[in-house]
Short mmCIF file of C-alpha atoms and ligand atoms in Angstrom, two decimals:
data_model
loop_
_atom_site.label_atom_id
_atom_site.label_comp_id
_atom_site.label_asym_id
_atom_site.label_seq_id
_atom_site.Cartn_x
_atom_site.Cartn_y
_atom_site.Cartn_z
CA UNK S 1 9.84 0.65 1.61
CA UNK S 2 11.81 -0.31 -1.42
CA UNK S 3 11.89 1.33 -4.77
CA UNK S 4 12.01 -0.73 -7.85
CA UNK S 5 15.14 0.51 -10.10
CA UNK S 6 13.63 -1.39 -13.32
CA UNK S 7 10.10 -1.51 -14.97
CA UNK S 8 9.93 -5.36 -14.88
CA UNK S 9 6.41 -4.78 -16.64
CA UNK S 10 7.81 -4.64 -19.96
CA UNK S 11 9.47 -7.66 -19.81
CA UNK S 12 6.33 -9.44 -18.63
CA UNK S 13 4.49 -8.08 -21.71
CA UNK S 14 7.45 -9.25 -24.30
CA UNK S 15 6.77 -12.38 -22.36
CA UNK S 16 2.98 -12.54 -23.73
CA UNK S 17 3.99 -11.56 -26.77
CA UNK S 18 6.69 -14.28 -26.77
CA UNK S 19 4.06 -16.85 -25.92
CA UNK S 20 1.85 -15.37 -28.79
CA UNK S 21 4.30 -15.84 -31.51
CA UNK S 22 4.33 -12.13 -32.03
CA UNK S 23 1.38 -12.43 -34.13
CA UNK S 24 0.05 -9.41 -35.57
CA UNK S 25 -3.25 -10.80 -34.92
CA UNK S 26 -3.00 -10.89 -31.14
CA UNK S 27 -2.56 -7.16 -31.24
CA UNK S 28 -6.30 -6.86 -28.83
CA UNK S 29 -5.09 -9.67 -26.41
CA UNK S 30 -1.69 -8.16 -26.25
CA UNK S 31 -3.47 -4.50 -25.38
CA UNK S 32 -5.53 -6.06 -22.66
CA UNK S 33 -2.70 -7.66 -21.09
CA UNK S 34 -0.60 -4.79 -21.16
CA UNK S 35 -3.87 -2.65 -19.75
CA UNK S 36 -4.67 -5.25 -17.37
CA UNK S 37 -0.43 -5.35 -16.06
CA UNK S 38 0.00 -0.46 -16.56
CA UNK S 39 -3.81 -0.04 -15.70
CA UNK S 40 -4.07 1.78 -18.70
CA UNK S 41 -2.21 2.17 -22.34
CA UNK S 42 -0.09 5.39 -22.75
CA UNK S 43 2.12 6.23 -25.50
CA UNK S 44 5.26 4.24 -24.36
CA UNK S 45 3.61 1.74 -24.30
CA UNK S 46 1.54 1.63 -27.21
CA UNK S 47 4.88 2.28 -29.17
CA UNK S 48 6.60 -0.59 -27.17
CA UNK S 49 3.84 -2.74 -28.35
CA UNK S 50 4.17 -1.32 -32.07
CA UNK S 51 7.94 -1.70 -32.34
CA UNK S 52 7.55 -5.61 -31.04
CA UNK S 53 4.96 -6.48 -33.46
CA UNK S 54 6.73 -4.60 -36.33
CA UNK S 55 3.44 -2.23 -36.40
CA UNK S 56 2.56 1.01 -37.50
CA UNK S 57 1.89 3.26 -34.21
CA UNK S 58 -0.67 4.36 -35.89
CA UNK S 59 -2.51 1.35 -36.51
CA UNK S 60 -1.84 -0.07 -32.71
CA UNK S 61 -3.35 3.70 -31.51
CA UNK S 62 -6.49 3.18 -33.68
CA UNK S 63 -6.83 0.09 -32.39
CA UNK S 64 -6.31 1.27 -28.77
CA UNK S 65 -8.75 4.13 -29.44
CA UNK S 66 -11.33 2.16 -31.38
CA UNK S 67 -12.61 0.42 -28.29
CA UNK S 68 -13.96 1.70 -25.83
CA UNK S 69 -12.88 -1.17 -22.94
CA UNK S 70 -9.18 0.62 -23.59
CA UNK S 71 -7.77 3.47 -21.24
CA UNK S 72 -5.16 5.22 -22.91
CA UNK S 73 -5.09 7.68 -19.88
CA UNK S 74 -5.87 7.73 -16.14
CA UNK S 75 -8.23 10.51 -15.41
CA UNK S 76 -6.74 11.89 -12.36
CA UNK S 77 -3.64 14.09 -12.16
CA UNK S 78 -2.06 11.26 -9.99
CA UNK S 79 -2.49 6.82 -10.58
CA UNK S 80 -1.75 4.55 -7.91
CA UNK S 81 -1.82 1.08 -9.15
CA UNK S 82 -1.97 -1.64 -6.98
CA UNK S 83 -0.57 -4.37 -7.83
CA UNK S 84 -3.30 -7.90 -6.91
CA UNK S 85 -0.92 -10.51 -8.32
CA UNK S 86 -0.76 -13.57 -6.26
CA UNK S 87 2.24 -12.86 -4.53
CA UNK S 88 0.91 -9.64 -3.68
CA UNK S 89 -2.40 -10.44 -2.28
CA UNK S 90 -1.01 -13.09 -0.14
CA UNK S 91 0.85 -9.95 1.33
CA UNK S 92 -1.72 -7.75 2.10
CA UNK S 93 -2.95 -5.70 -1.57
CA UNK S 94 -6.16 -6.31 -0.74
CA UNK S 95 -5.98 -4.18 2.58
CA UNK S 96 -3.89 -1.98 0.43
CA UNK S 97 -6.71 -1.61 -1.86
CA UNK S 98 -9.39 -1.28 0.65
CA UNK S 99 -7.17 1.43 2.70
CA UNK S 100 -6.97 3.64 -0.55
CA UNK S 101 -10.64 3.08 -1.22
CA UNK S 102 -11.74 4.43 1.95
CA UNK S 103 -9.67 7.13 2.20
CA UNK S 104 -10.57 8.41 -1.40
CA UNK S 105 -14.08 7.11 -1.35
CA UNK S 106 -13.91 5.53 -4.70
CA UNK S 107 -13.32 2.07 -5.72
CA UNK S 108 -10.52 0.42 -8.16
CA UNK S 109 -10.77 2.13 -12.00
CA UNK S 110 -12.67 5.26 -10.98
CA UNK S 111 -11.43 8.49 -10.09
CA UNK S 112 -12.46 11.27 -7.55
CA UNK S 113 -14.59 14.07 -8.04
CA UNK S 114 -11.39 16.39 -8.10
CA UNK S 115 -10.01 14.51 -10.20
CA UNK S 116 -7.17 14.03 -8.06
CA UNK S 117 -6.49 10.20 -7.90
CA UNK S 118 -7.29 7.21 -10.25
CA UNK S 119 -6.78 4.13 -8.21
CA UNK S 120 -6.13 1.07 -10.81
CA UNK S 121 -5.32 -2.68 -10.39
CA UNK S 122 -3.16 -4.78 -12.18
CA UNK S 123 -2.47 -8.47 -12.29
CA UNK S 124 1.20 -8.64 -11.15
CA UNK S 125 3.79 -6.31 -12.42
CA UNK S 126 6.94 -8.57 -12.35
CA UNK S 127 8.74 -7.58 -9.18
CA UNK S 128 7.16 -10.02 -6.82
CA UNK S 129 9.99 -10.27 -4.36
CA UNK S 130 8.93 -6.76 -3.74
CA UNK S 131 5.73 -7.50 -2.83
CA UNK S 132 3.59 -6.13 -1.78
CA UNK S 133 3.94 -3.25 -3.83
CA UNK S 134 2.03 -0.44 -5.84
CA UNK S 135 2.96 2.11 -8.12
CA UNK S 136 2.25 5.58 -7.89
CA UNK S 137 3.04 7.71 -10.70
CA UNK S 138 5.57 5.25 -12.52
CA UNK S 139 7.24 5.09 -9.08
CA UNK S 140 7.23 1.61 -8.02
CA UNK S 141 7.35 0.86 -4.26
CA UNK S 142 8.00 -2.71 -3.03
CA UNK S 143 7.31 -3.79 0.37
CA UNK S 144 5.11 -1.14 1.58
CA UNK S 145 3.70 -1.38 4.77
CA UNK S 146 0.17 -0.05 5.83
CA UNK S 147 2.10 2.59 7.60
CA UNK S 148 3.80 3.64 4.59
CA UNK S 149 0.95 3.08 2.52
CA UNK S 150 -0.72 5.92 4.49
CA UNK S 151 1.87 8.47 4.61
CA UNK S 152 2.01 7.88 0.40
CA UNK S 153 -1.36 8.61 0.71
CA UNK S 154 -1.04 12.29 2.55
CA UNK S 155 1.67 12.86 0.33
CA UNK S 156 -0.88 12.76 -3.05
CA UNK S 157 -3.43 14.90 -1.00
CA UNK S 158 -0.54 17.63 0.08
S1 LIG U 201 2.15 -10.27 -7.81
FE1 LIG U 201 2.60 -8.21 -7.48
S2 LIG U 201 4.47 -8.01 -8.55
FE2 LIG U 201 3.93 -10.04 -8.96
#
């Protein structure tokens, strides 16, 4: 098990917004990418997304708020994001994924009745030499094993 010293998801994101010119206008495509790489839109990363477009927070956060296909929180008191990139699901995320389904008897994007765990997905969070990874918390951990995957997963019910 390896943990990730850097948040390589932020530069993925200045990466989109690269592509997109930093166009004010791509402010709802840039959300869902960054939704689709966190699993959901806190305030880091709404401001992240402000400061790059040279946007009001406030405007970004109505935005985020407005619609209703936008997280801006997980629901549960602990998120495990797994990460279904390419390089990770040639690695194994999907038994990853399945493992934590069973176990918590919900599926990806909900969140148990105790309100315990959300388990998210996300479409590759930049670290794929680590994969295959997830990230639990903001903790990023590359080349988890099942093993390990199960012992992370007694350590959230403890
Ligand atoms: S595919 Fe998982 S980090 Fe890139």
């Amino acid at each position: 098990m390896l943990l990730a010293n850097t948040d390589n998801r932020y530069k993925i994101i200045e990466k989109n917004m690269k592509k997109l010119g930093y166009e004010r206008s791509s402010l709802i495509e840039i959300l869902h990418n960054t939704q689709e790489i966190f699993g959901y839109l806190d305030k880091n990363t709404l401001r992240f997304v402000a400061k790059r477009l040279k946007l009001p927070l406030s405007k970004v956060y109505g935005v985020a708020t407005f619609y209703n296909f936008f997280r801006l929180t997980p629901k549960g008191k602990h998120t495990t994001i797994i990460c279904t990139g390419t390089a990770c699901y040639v690695k194994g995320a999907d038994d990853i994924l399945k493992l934590f389904e069973k176990r918590f008897s919900i599926k990806s994007g909900e969140t148990t009745s105790d309100d315990l765990l959300s388990i998210l997905t996300a479409r590759c969070v930049g670290s794929c030499s680590l994969a295959p990874l997830i990230v639990i918390d903001n903790n990023t951990i590359g080349n988890i094993t099942l093993d390990e995957v199960k012992m992370e997963m007694d350590e959230l019910i403890k």
